[in-house]
Structures are given as C-alpha cells and as structure tokens.
Short mmCIF file of N, CA and C in Angstrom, two decimals:
data_model
loop_
_atom_site.label_atom_id
_atom_site.label_comp_id
_atom_site.label_asym_id
_atom_site.label_seq_id
_atom_site.Cartn_x
_atom_site.Cartn_y
_atom_site.Cartn_z
N MET A 213 -22.34 -27.20 -15.90
CA MET A 213 -21.80 -27.87 -14.71
C MET A 213 -21.73 -27.49 -13.08
N PRO A 214 -22.77 -28.71 -12.94
CA PRO A 214 -23.73 -28.70 -11.76
C PRO A 214 -22.24 -28.68 -10.73
N ASN A 215 -22.94 -27.62 -9.25
CA ASN A 215 -21.85 -27.66 -8.42
C ASN A 215 -20.40 -27.16 -8.81
N LYS A 216 -20.15 -26.59 -9.29
CA LYS A 216 -18.99 -25.70 -10.22
C LYS A 216 -19.00 -24.45 -10.12
N TRP A 217 -17.44 -23.76 -10.45
CA TRP A 217 -17.53 -22.62 -10.17
C TRP A 217 -17.32 -21.84 -11.26
N GLU A 218 -18.41 -20.76 -12.28
CA GLU A 218 -17.86 -19.67 -13.21
C GLU A 218 -17.71 -18.50 -13.23
N VAL A 219 -17.21 -17.63 -13.94
CA VAL A 219 -17.48 -16.46 -13.79
C VAL A 219 -18.65 -16.46 -15.21
N PRO A 220 -18.99 -14.99 -14.76
CA PRO A 220 -20.32 -14.60 -15.60
C PRO A 220 -19.79 -14.90 -17.25
N GLY A 221 -20.50 -14.84 -18.23
CA GLY A 221 -19.61 -15.32 -19.37
C GLY A 221 -20.92 -15.70 -20.51
N GLY A 222 -20.64 -15.20 -21.54
CA GLY A 222 -21.31 -15.83 -22.58
C GLY A 222 -20.84 -15.23 -24.10
N GLY A 223 -21.55 -15.41 -25.48
CA GLY A 223 -21.35 -14.92 -26.62
C GLY A 223 -21.85 -13.48 -27.04
N CYS A 224 -21.23 -13.31 -28.22
CA CYS A 224 -22.00 -11.92 -28.61
C CYS A 224 -22.80 -12.29 -29.32
N ASP A 225 -23.81 -11.88 -29.38
CA ASP A 225 -25.26 -11.45 -30.17
C ASP A 225 -25.12 -10.30 -31.31
N ASP A 226 -25.53 -10.72 -32.56
CA ASP A 226 -25.96 -9.94 -33.85
C ASP A 226 -26.51 -8.85 -33.10
N ASP A 227 -26.96 -8.06 -32.33
CA ASP A 227 -27.22 -6.68 -32.42
C ASP A 227 -26.42 -6.49 -31.08
N ASP A 228 -25.20 -6.88 -30.75
CA ASP A 228 -24.42 -6.15 -29.67
C ASP A 228 -23.19 -5.49 -30.26
N GLU A 229 -22.81 -4.43 -29.99
CA GLU A 229 -22.32 -3.28 -30.47
C GLU A 229 -21.25 -3.56 -30.80
N SER A 230 -20.28 -4.32 -29.87
CA SER A 230 -18.74 -4.90 -29.23
C SER A 230 -18.29 -5.96 -28.47
N ILE A 231 -17.89 -6.30 -28.39
CA ILE A 231 -17.26 -7.52 -27.40
C ILE A 231 -17.53 -7.09 -26.40
N LEU A 232 -17.25 -5.84 -25.72
CA LEU A 232 -17.25 -5.17 -24.42
C LEU A 232 -18.80 -5.23 -23.98
N HIS A 233 -19.45 -4.59 -25.42
CA HIS A 233 -21.04 -4.45 -24.81
C HIS A 233 -21.85 -5.63 -24.78
N ALA A 234 -21.17 -6.71 -25.14
CA ALA A 234 -21.51 -8.30 -25.07
C ALA A 234 -21.61 -8.96 -23.86
N ALA A 235 -20.24 -8.34 -22.78
CA ALA A 235 -19.87 -8.59 -21.79
C ALA A 235 -20.53 -7.89 -20.75
N ALA A 236 -21.01 -6.94 -20.67
CA ALA A 236 -21.60 -6.19 -20.15
C ALA A 236 -23.21 -6.73 -20.15
N ARG A 237 -23.74 -7.03 -21.18
CA ARG A 237 -24.73 -7.62 -21.08
C ARG A 237 -24.99 -9.16 -20.67
N GLU A 238 -24.12 -9.73 -21.17
CA GLU A 238 -24.00 -10.93 -20.21
C GLU A 238 -23.75 -11.25 -18.47
N LEU A 239 -23.34 -9.93 -18.09
CA LEU A 239 -23.24 -9.77 -16.59
C LEU A 239 -24.70 -9.41 -16.17
N TRP A 240 -25.58 -8.52 -17.00
CA TRP A 240 -26.83 -7.76 -16.52
C TRP A 240 -27.36 -9.51 -16.43
N GLU A 241 -27.90 -10.19 -17.80
CA GLU A 241 -28.11 -11.24 -18.01
C GLU A 241 -27.84 -12.33 -17.19
N GLU A 242 -27.09 -12.74 -16.65
CA GLU A 242 -26.21 -14.04 -15.81
C GLU A 242 -26.64 -13.17 -14.48
N ALA A 243 -26.21 -11.82 -14.20
CA ALA A 243 -25.81 -11.71 -12.15
C ALA A 243 -27.11 -10.72 -12.05
N GLY A 244 -27.46 -9.93 -12.78
CA GLY A 244 -28.25 -8.91 -12.79
C GLY A 244 -27.49 -7.43 -12.32
N LEU A 245 -26.15 -7.64 -12.83
CA LEU A 245 -25.28 -6.57 -12.28
C LEU A 245 -25.07 -5.36 -13.70
N LYS A 246 -25.02 -4.09 -13.39
CA LYS A 246 -24.71 -3.20 -14.01
C LYS A 246 -23.04 -2.69 -14.53
N ALA A 247 -22.74 -2.92 -15.29
CA ALA A 247 -20.95 -2.85 -15.12
C ALA A 247 -21.27 -1.27 -16.22
N VAL A 248 -19.98 -0.66 -15.07
CA VAL A 248 -20.31 0.63 -15.15
C VAL A 248 -18.37 0.67 -15.69
N HIS A 249 -17.74 -0.60 -15.52
CA HIS A 249 -16.64 -0.05 -16.19
C HIS A 249 -15.56 -1.72 -16.70
N LEU A 250 -15.32 -1.75 -18.04
CA LEU A 250 -14.49 -2.86 -17.79
C LEU A 250 -13.06 -2.47 -18.63
N GLY A 251 -12.13 -3.62 -17.90
CA GLY A 251 -10.74 -3.30 -17.69
C GLY A 251 -10.28 -4.67 -19.15
N ALA A 252 -9.17 -4.14 -19.08
CA ALA A 252 -8.32 -4.56 -20.18
C ALA A 252 -8.45 -5.75 -20.68
N ALA A 253 -9.07 -6.63 -21.35
CA ALA A 253 -8.66 -8.40 -21.53
C ALA A 253 -7.84 -8.97 -20.52
N VAL A 254 -8.21 -10.29 -19.40
CA VAL A 254 -7.14 -11.03 -19.24
C VAL A 254 -6.51 -11.92 -19.76
N GLY A 255 -5.25 -11.76 -20.10
CA GLY A 255 -4.39 -12.77 -20.30
C GLY A 255 -4.36 -13.07 -22.20
N ASN A 256 -4.12 -14.00 -22.70
CA ASN A 256 -4.83 -13.88 -24.36
C ASN A 256 -6.36 -14.23 -24.58
N PRO A 257 -6.23 -13.86 -25.44
CA PRO A 257 -7.96 -14.59 -26.32
C PRO A 257 -7.74 -15.93 -26.45
N TYR A 258 -8.32 -17.44 -26.41
CA TYR A 258 -7.89 -18.31 -26.35
C TYR A 258 -9.23 -18.97 -27.67
N PHE A 259 -8.96 -20.11 -28.24
CA PHE A 259 -10.38 -20.94 -28.87
C PHE A 259 -10.98 -21.88 -28.39
N LEU A 260 -11.70 -22.54 -28.00
CA LEU A 260 -12.62 -23.37 -28.02
C LEU A 260 -13.48 -24.20 -28.79
N GLN A 261 -14.46 -24.76 -28.22
CA GLN A 261 -15.43 -25.61 -29.30
C GLN A 261 -16.42 -25.36 -28.13
N SER A 262 -17.05 -25.10 -28.33
CA SER A 262 -18.86 -24.97 -27.41
C SER A 262 -19.22 -26.43 -27.92
N ARG A 263 -20.38 -26.34 -27.21
CA ARG A 263 -20.95 -27.18 -26.83
C ARG A 263 -21.83 -27.62 -28.05
N SER A 264 -22.09 -27.04 -28.74
CA SER A 264 -22.97 -26.77 -29.86
C SER A 264 -21.96 -27.32 -31.05
N GLY A 265 -20.06 -27.52 -30.83
CA GLY A 265 -19.56 -27.41 -31.73
C GLY A 265 -18.77 -26.52 -32.78
N LYS A 266 -19.59 -25.59 -32.30
CA LYS A 266 -18.91 -24.30 -33.06
C LYS A 266 -17.38 -24.11 -32.00
N LYS A 267 -16.51 -23.37 -32.99
CA LYS A 267 -15.33 -22.90 -32.83
C LYS A 267 -15.49 -21.60 -32.01
N VAL A 268 -15.06 -21.15 -31.14
CA VAL A 268 -15.57 -19.72 -30.28
C VAL A 268 -13.95 -19.34 -29.73
N CYS A 269 -14.27 -18.13 -30.21
CA CYS A 269 -12.79 -17.44 -29.22
C CYS A 269 -13.20 -16.78 -28.05
N LYS A 270 -12.73 -16.86 -27.13
CA LYS A 270 -12.68 -16.60 -25.98
C LYS A 270 -12.25 -15.44 -25.30
N PHE A 271 -12.55 -14.54 -25.29
CA PHE A 271 -11.68 -12.80 -23.94
C PHE A 271 -12.12 -13.37 -22.77
N VAL A 272 -12.05 -13.08 -21.82
CA VAL A 272 -11.88 -12.28 -20.57
C VAL A 272 -11.77 -11.30 -20.00
N PHE A 273 -12.74 -9.96 -19.71
CA PHE A 273 -12.63 -9.26 -18.83
C PHE A 273 -13.06 -8.78 -17.39
N PRO A 274 -11.68 -7.99 -16.57
CA PRO A 274 -12.37 -7.66 -15.84
C PRO A 274 -13.55 -6.46 -15.54
N VAL A 275 -14.55 -6.59 -14.46
CA VAL A 275 -15.84 -5.32 -14.76
C VAL A 275 -15.63 -4.88 -13.13
N GLN A 276 -16.25 -3.96 -13.18
CA GLN A 276 -16.47 -3.27 -12.24
C GLN A 276 -17.70 -2.74 -12.21
N ALA A 277 -18.91 -3.50 -11.34
CA ALA A 277 -19.81 -3.48 -11.40
C ALA A 277 -20.64 -2.49 -10.58
N GLU A 278 -21.65 -1.98 -10.87
CA GLU A 278 -22.69 -0.61 -10.05
C GLU A 278 -22.73 -1.10 -8.70
N THR A 279 -22.35 -0.26 -7.40
CA THR A 279 -23.09 -0.79 -6.62
C THR A 279 -24.00 0.32 -5.72
N ASP A 280 -24.70 -0.06 -4.41
CA ASP A 280 -26.03 0.82 -4.06
C ASP A 280 -25.21 2.00 -2.87
N SER A 281 -25.40 2.67 -2.29
CA SER A 281 -24.92 3.84 -1.61
C SER A 281 -24.21 3.15 -0.68
N GLU A 282 -24.10 2.31 -0.19
CA GLU A 282 -23.37 1.06 0.86
C GLU A 282 -22.51 0.73 0.43
N GLY A 283 -21.96 0.43 -1.22
CA GLY A 283 -21.48 -0.31 -1.46
C GLY A 283 -21.51 -1.61 -1.89
N ARG A 284 -22.76 -2.04 -1.97
CA ARG A 284 -22.95 -3.17 -2.04
C ARG A 284 -23.67 -3.79 -3.58
N MET A 285 -23.45 -4.94 -4.03
CA MET A 285 -24.30 -5.54 -5.40
C MET A 285 -24.70 -6.25 -5.38
N ASP A 286 -26.33 -5.74 -5.68
CA ASP A 286 -27.73 -6.93 -5.66
C ASP A 286 -27.30 -7.87 -7.06
N VAL A 287 -26.91 -9.31 -6.58
CA VAL A 287 -26.51 -10.46 -7.69
C VAL A 287 -28.17 -10.62 -7.57
N THR A 288 -28.58 -10.94 -8.65
CA THR A 288 -29.60 -11.40 -8.90
C THR A 288 -29.46 -12.75 -10.03
N LEU A 289 -29.27 -14.10 -9.39
CA LEU A 289 -29.14 -15.03 -10.65
C LEU A 289 -30.17 -15.50 -11.44
N ASP A 290 -30.14 -15.96 -12.37
CA ASP A 290 -31.20 -16.84 -13.15
C ASP A 290 -31.21 -18.14 -12.71
N PRO A 291 -31.91 -19.11 -12.23
CA PRO A 291 -32.13 -19.62 -11.69
C PRO A 291 -32.21 -21.46 -12.65
N ARG A 292 -32.22 -21.15 -13.78
CA ARG A 292 -32.09 -21.82 -14.83
C ARG A 292 -30.59 -22.51 -15.50
N GLU A 293 -29.97 -21.29 -14.74
CA GLU A 293 -28.12 -21.27 -15.40
C GLU A 293 -27.17 -21.12 -14.00
N HIS A 294 -27.77 -20.61 -12.95
CA HIS A 294 -26.76 -20.92 -11.77
C HIS A 294 -27.84 -21.32 -10.40
N GLN A 295 -26.68 -21.98 -9.42
CA GLN A 295 -27.34 -22.32 -8.12
C GLN A 295 -27.38 -21.01 -7.14
N SER A 296 -26.12 -20.88 -7.31
CA SER A 296 -25.65 -19.67 -6.06
C SER A 296 -24.46 -18.85 -6.37
N PHE A 297 -23.93 -17.85 -5.77
CA PHE A 297 -22.60 -17.05 -6.25
C PHE A 297 -21.84 -16.59 -4.82
N VAL A 298 -20.81 -16.81 -4.98
CA VAL A 298 -19.48 -16.29 -4.22
C VAL A 298 -19.13 -14.80 -4.58
N TRP A 299 -18.06 -14.40 -3.68
CA TRP A 299 -16.92 -13.34 -3.55
C TRP A 299 -15.97 -14.12 -3.40
N ALA A 300 -15.24 -14.60 -3.57
CA ALA A 300 -13.94 -15.20 -3.69
C ALA A 300 -12.31 -14.00 -3.88
N SER A 301 -12.01 -14.26 -2.49
CA SER A 301 -9.87 -13.57 -2.07
C SER A 301 -9.53 -14.66 -3.26
N GLU A 302 -8.49 -14.00 -3.45
CA GLU A 302 -7.46 -14.30 -4.15
C GLU A 302 -6.59 -15.60 -3.65
N GLU A 303 -6.42 -15.37 -2.25
CA GLU A 303 -6.29 -16.43 -1.11
C GLU A 303 -7.29 -17.86 -1.23
N GLU A 304 -8.10 -17.27 -1.37
CA GLU A 304 -9.65 -18.46 -1.42
C GLU A 304 -9.29 -18.66 -2.57
N VAL A 305 -9.57 -18.37 -3.70
CA VAL A 305 -9.42 -19.32 -4.98
C VAL A 305 -8.35 -20.25 -4.78
N LYS A 306 -7.00 -19.44 -4.54
CA LYS A 306 -5.66 -20.50 -4.74
C LYS A 306 -5.54 -21.61 -3.90
N ALA A 307 -6.40 -21.45 -2.58
CA ALA A 307 -6.64 -22.61 -1.53
C ALA A 307 -8.19 -23.34 -2.41
N LYS A 308 -8.54 -22.84 -3.19
CA LYS A 308 -10.09 -23.98 -3.50
C LYS A 308 -11.49 -23.94 -2.64
N ARG A 309 -10.94 -22.58 -1.52
CA ARG A 309 -12.15 -23.30 -0.49
C ARG A 309 -12.45 -21.75 0.18
N ILE A 310 -13.61 -21.62 0.42
CA ILE A 310 -14.32 -20.72 0.79
C ILE A 310 -14.71 -21.02 1.89
N LYS A 311 -14.40 -21.06 3.50
CA LYS A 311 -15.18 -21.30 4.56
C LYS A 311 -15.08 -22.77 4.42
N ASP A 312 -15.94 -23.81 4.46
CA ASP A 312 -16.14 -24.87 4.39
C ASP A 312 -16.56 -25.60 3.35
N MET A 313 -16.31 -24.64 2.32
CA MET A 313 -16.82 -25.17 0.75
C MET A 313 -15.97 -24.94 -0.21
N GLU A 314 -15.79 -26.14 -1.02
CA GLU A 314 -14.71 -26.08 -1.54
C GLU A 314 -15.11 -25.58 -3.17
N LEU A 315 -14.28 -24.97 -3.48
CA LEU A 315 -14.28 -24.18 -5.00
C LEU A 315 -13.38 -24.92 -5.77
N GLU A 316 -14.66 -25.07 -6.63
CA GLU A 316 -14.27 -26.06 -7.92
C GLU A 316 -14.37 -25.18 -9.34
N PHE A 317 -14.00 -24.78 -10.30
CA PHE A 317 -14.19 -24.21 -10.98
C PHE A 317 -14.29 -25.09 -12.22
N THR A 318 -15.34 -24.93 -13.59
CA THR A 318 -15.87 -25.20 -14.49
C THR A 318 -14.89 -26.19 -15.05
N HIS A 319 -13.91 -25.08 -15.65
CA HIS A 319 -12.46 -25.46 -15.89
C HIS A 319 -11.17 -25.09 -15.47
N LYS A 320 -10.15 -25.95 -15.66
CA LYS A 320 -8.80 -25.41 -14.69
C LYS A 320 -8.30 -24.21 -15.43
N ASP A 321 -8.69 -23.93 -16.79
CA ASP A 321 -8.52 -22.29 -17.75
C ASP A 321 -9.02 -21.55 -16.85
N LEU A 322 -10.00 -21.85 -16.07
CA LEU A 322 -10.92 -20.72 -16.10
C LEU A 322 -10.12 -20.14 -14.30
N GLU A 323 -9.92 -21.00 -13.42
CA GLU A 323 -9.37 -20.90 -11.96
C GLU A 323 -7.91 -20.01 -12.75
N CYS A 324 -7.06 -20.48 -13.43
CA CYS A 324 -6.03 -19.70 -13.84
C CYS A 324 -6.30 -18.28 -14.01
N ILE A 325 -7.38 -17.95 -15.34
CA ILE A 325 -7.63 -17.03 -15.56
C ILE A 325 -7.78 -15.89 -14.46
N VAL A 326 -8.77 -16.39 -13.75
CA VAL A 326 -9.51 -15.59 -12.30
C VAL A 326 -8.16 -15.34 -11.50
N LEU A 327 -6.90 -16.38 -11.09
CA LEU A 327 -6.07 -15.70 -10.89
C LEU A 327 -4.56 -15.05 -11.24
N GLU A 328 -5.00 -15.29 -12.80
CA GLU A 328 -3.89 -13.96 -13.79
C GLU A 328 -4.84 -12.47 -13.50
N ALA A 329 -6.27 -12.78 -13.19
CA ALA A 329 -6.90 -11.26 -13.24
C ALA A 329 -6.70 -10.39 -11.76
N PHE A 330 -6.51 -11.49 -11.00
CA PHE A 330 -6.34 -10.79 -9.68
C PHE A 330 -4.56 -10.36 -9.87
N SER A 331 -3.89 -10.70 -10.73
CA SER A 331 -2.65 -10.44 -10.66
C SER A 331 -2.43 -9.07 -11.41
N GLN A 332 -3.15 -9.12 -12.72
CA GLN A 332 -3.67 -8.14 -13.47
C GLN A 332 -3.78 -6.41 -12.52
N SER A 333 -4.28 -6.96 -11.86
CA SER A 333 -5.45 -5.69 -10.73
C SER A 333 -4.52 -5.33 -10.06
N LYS A 334 -3.24 -5.62 -9.97
CA LYS A 334 -2.16 -5.61 -8.41
C LYS A 334 -0.76 -4.39 -9.59
N THR A 335 -1.08 -5.07 -10.73
CA THR A 335 -0.24 -4.40 -11.87
C THR A 335 -0.54 -2.98 -12.30
N GLY A 336 -2.11 -2.72 -12.32
CA GLY A 336 -2.35 -2.29 -13.34
C GLY A 336 -2.83 -2.35 -14.56
#
C-alpha cells in the first residue's frame, strides 16, 4: 500500500527454526537491522487472509536492534518494498503526525498494535 506506514514483517520460511527466527530474518531483509532481543508478543495473535488467499496467523513482537557505537541504527530499505522509514514516538502515533507528515498505517489494526506495544513497554 503506497504512501502508508507499516512495521517490518512477513511469514515463516521452511528453514526458519521458529517464529522468532522468522521475525529476526524479516527485520534484516526489510530494514537491514540485526535483532539482538525479541520481546513477548504484543497483544493476541490474530488470523487474516493474505493477498494470495491463504489464511495466516499474525504475531507481533517488539524488537531491540543492534546499534553502532554511538547508539544509532543504520536502516537499509529494500526499495522494491519500502519508500522511506521513520522513528515515531507514542505521541506521534496517537496524533497520526510526525512534524508536517501524516502518519497513516496500512491497517487500523496495525496502528492499535503499535500503540499497544508502547503501552506494554511501560509495564514490562
């Protein structure tokens, strides 16, 4: 969905050892970031229908990614999949705006999950 925002994600491959390995692999493939820690799933897994018509179960995990010596993350996007990236605060997600840019997610459910992840991070 062009000009809308989403978090990195995708499906499990046959050679993924687990769902967590798949999540780390997708983060690497979509953003060039190496996962160093994956937290507990955010919310409950839910079912949806993929573009190809498959019924899939979606899990969302918060991820801590590797940083350089100055605490930065070097995001590298696949231009066939993504146009740009932003880091958004909880307040910016709630306001649906980052400075002069509108923040519209690909799905309303995703916006709710991102906000739930912020909430979950406060409670541990």
